[in-house]
Short mmCIF file of C-alpha atoms in Angstrom, two decimals:
data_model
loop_
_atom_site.label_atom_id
_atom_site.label_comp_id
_atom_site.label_asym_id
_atom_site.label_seq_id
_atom_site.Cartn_x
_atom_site.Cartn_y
_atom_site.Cartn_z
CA UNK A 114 -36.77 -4.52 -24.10
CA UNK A 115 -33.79 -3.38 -21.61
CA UNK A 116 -31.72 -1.03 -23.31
CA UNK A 117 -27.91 -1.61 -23.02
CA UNK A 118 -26.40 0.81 -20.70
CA UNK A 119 -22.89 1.06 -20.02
CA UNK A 120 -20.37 2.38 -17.34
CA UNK A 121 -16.83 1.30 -16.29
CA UNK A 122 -16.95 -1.54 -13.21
CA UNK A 123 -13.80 -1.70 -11.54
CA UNK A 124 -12.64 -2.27 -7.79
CA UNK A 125 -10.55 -4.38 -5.70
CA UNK A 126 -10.61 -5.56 -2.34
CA UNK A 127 -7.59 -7.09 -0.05
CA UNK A 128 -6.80 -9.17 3.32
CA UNK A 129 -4.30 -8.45 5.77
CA UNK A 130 -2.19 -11.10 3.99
CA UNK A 131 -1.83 -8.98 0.96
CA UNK A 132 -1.94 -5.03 1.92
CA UNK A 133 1.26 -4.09 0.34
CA UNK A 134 -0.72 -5.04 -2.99
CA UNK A 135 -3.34 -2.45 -2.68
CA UNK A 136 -0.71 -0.11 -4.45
CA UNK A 137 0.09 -2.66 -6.92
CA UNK A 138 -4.01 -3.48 -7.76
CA UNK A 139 -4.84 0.34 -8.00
CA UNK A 140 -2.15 0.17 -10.90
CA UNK A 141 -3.23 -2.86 -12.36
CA UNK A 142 -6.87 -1.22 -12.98
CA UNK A 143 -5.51 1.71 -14.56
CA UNK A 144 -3.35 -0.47 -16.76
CA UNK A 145 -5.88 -2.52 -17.40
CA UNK A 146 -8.17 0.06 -18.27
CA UNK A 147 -5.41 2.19 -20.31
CA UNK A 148 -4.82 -0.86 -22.39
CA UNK A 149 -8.82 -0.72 -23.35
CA UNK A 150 -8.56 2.73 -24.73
CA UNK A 151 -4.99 2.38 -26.23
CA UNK A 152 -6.19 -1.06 -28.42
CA UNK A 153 -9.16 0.03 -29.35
CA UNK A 154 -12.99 -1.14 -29.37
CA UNK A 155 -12.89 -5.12 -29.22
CA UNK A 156 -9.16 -5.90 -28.21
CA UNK A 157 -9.54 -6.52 -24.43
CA UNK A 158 -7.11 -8.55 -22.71
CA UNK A 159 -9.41 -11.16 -21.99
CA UNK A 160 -9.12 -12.38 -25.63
CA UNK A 161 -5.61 -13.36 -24.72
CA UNK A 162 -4.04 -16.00 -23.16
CA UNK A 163 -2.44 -16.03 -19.50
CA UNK A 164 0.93 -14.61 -20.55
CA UNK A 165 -0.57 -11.35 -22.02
CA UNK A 166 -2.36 -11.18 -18.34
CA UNK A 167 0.80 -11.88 -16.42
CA UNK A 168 2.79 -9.10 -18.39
CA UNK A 169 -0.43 -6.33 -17.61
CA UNK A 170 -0.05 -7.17 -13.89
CA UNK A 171 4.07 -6.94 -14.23
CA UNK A 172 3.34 -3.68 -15.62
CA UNK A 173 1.42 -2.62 -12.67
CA UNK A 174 4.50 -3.63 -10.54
CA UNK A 175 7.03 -1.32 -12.55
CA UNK A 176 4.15 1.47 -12.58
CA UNK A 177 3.76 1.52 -8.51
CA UNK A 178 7.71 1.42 -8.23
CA UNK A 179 8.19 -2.52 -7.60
CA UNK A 180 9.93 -4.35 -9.92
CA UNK A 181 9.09 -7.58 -11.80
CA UNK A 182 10.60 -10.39 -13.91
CA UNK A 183 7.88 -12.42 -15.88
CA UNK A 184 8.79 -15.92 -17.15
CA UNK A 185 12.15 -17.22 -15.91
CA UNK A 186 13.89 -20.11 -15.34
CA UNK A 187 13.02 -21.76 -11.94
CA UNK A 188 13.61 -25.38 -10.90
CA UNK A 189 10.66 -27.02 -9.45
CA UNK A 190 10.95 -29.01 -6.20
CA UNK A 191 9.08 -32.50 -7.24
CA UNK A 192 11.95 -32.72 -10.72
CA UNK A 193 15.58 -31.67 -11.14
CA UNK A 194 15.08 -30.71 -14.63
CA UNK A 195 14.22 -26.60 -14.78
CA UNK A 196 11.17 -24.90 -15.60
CA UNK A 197 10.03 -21.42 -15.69
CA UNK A 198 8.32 -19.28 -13.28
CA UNK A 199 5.39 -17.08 -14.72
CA UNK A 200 6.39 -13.81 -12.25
CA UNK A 201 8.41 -12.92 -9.82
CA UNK A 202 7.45 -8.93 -7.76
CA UNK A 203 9.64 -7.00 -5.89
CA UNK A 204 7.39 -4.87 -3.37
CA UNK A 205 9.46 -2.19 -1.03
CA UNK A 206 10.13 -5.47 1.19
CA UNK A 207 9.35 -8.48 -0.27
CA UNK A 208 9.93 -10.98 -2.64
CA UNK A 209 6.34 -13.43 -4.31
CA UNK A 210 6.59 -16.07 -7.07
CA UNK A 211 4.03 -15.54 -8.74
CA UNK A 212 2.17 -18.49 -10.50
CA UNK A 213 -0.76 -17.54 -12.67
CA UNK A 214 -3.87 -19.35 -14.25
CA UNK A 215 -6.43 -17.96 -16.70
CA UNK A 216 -9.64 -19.35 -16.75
CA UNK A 217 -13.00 -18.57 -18.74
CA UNK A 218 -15.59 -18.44 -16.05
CA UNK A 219 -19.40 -18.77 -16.10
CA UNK A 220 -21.39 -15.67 -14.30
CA UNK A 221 -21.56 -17.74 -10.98
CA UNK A 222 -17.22 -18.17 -10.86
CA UNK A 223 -17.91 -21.45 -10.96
CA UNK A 224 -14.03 -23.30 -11.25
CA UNK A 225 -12.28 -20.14 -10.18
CA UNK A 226 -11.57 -21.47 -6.50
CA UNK A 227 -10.14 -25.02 -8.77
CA UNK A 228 -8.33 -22.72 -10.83
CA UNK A 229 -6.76 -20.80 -8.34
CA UNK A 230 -5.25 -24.11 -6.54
CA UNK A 231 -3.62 -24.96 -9.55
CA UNK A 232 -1.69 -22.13 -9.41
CA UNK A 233 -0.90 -22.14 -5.90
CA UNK A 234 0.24 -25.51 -5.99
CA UNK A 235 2.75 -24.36 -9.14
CA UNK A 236 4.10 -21.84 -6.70
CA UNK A 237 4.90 -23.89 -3.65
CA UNK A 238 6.87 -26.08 -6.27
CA UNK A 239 8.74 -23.45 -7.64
CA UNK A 240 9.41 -20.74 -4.38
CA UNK A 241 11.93 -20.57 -2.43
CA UNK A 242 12.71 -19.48 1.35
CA UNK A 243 13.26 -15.77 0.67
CA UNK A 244 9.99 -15.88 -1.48
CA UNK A 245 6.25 -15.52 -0.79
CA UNK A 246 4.82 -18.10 -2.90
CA UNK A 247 1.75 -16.91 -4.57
CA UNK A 248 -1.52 -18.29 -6.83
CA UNK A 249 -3.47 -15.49 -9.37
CA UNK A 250 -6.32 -16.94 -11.18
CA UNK A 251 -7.31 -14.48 -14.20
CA UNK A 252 -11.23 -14.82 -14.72
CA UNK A 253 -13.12 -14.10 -17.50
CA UNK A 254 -16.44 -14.22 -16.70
CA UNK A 255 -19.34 -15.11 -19.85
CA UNK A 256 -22.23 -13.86 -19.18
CA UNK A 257 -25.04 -15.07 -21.18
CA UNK A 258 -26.99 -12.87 -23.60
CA UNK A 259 -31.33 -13.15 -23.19
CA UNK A 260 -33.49 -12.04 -24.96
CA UNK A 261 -34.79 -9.44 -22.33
CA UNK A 262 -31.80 -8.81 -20.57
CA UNK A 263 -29.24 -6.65 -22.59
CA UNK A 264 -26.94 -6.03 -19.72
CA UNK A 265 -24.57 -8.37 -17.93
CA UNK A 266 -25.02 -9.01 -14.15
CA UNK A 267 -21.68 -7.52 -13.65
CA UNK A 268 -22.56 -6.39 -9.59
CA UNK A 269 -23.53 -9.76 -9.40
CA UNK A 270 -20.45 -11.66 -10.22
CA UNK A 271 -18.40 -9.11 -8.22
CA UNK A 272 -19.96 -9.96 -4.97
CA UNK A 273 -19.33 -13.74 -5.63
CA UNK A 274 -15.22 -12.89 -6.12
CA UNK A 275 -15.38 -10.52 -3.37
CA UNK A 276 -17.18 -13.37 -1.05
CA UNK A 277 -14.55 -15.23 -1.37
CA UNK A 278 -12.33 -13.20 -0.01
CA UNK A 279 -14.87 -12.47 2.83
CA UNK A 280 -14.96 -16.03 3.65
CA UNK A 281 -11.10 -16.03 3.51
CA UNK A 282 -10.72 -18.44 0.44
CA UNK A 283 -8.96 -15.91 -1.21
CA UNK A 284 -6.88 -13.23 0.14
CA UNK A 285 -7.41 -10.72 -2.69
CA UNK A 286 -9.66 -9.56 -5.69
CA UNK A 287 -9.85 -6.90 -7.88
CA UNK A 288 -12.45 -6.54 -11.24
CA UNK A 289 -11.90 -4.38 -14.34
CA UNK A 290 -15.06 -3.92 -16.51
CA UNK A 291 -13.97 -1.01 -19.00
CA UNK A 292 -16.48 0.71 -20.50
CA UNK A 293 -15.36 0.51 -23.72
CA UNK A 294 -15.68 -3.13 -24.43
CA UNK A 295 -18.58 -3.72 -22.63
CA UNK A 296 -20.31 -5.53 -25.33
CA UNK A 297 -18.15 -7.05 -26.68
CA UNK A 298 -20.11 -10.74 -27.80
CA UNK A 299 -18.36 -14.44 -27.45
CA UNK A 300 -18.90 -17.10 -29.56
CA UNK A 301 -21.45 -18.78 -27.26
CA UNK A 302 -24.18 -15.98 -27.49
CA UNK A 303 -22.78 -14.41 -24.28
CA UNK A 304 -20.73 -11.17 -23.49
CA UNK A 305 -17.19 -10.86 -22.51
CA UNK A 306 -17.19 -7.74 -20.83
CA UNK A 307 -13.64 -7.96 -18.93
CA UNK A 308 -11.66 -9.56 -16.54
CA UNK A 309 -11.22 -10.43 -12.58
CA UNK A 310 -8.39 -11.73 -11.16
CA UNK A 311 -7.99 -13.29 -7.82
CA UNK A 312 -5.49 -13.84 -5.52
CA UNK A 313 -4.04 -16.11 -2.55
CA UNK A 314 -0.85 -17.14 -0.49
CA UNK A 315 -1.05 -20.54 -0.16
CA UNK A 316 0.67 -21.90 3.45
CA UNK A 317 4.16 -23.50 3.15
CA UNK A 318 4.43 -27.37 2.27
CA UNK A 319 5.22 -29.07 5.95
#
């Protein structure tokens, strides 16, 4: 039988749409992976609902020298009554709403394009002309456990997210796989081994 093996996965990978983010991704993976060894075996931040994502990623914006507001009031453009905004990021020259999803995945990203829309069409509700509206789907990808196969297909699922931003569906994607949780088993008879997020500026509403 395969024995389990484990080493940290982690990467990202941008379009020309997003390139001021590579500073802000670099410091979402070491967050991300800081949190890991901070919590403890078994607490990763996929366990945890989309808030406790957004606030990882608006500590990556502080961390890089941005600033970030996460969950404000912001009136959408199809009601008068207010809502809230999940995240608003302050680069060195620009202003995104953020609108984020989470989403468990299976090891092909299958719904994570559907996903992603969803919060892309929250943003162009909510954004407004000094803004760059702006969809992030956190994935957590399950990766079923066989008998003879000990070790999630981690490479594998990475080159489906980064695909997608090959084939310009996305226009950013990073991947944190710690090594600490790597094993860390669902309650499906699958592994949970960390979390992807993707990312995309959807074109204005004509």
């Amino acid at each position: 039988m395969e024995r389990k093996t484990a080493t940290s996965v982690s990467g990202f990978s941008v379009g020309e749409n997003l390139e001021s983010w590579i500073l802000l991704l670099e410091e979402w993976l070491l967050t991300t992976e800081r949190f890991y060894r901070l919590a403890g075996q078994n607490k990763g931040i996929y366990k945890y609902n989309e808030r406790i994502h957004v606030s990882i990623l608006a500590g990556a914006a502080w961390r890089c020298g941005w600033g970030a507001i996460c969950e404000f009031k912001r009136k959408k453009s199809d009601t008068e009554r207010a809502g809230r905004a999940d995240l608003w990021i302050r680069s060195f020259d620009k202003d995104f709403l953020c609108e984020a999803k989470f989403k468990y995945v299976d090891e092909k990203a299958n719904e994570a394009l559907e996903t992603l829309e969803r919060a892309c069409s929250d943003a162009l509700k909510k954004y407004t002309e000094m803004e760059t509206p702006c969809g992030v789907a956190f994935l957590c990808p399950s990766f079923y456990i066989e008998k003879n196969t000990l070790n999630p297909d981690i490479e594998s699922f990475v080159d489906i997210i980064q695909d997608m931003k090959n084939n310009m569906q996305i226009d950013a994607c990073a991947w944190c796989f710690p090594t600490y949780d790597r094993f860390e088993k669902g309650g499906c008879n699958d592994y949970l081994p960390g979390i992807a997020l993707i990312v995309k500026i959807p074109p204005p509403n004509n």
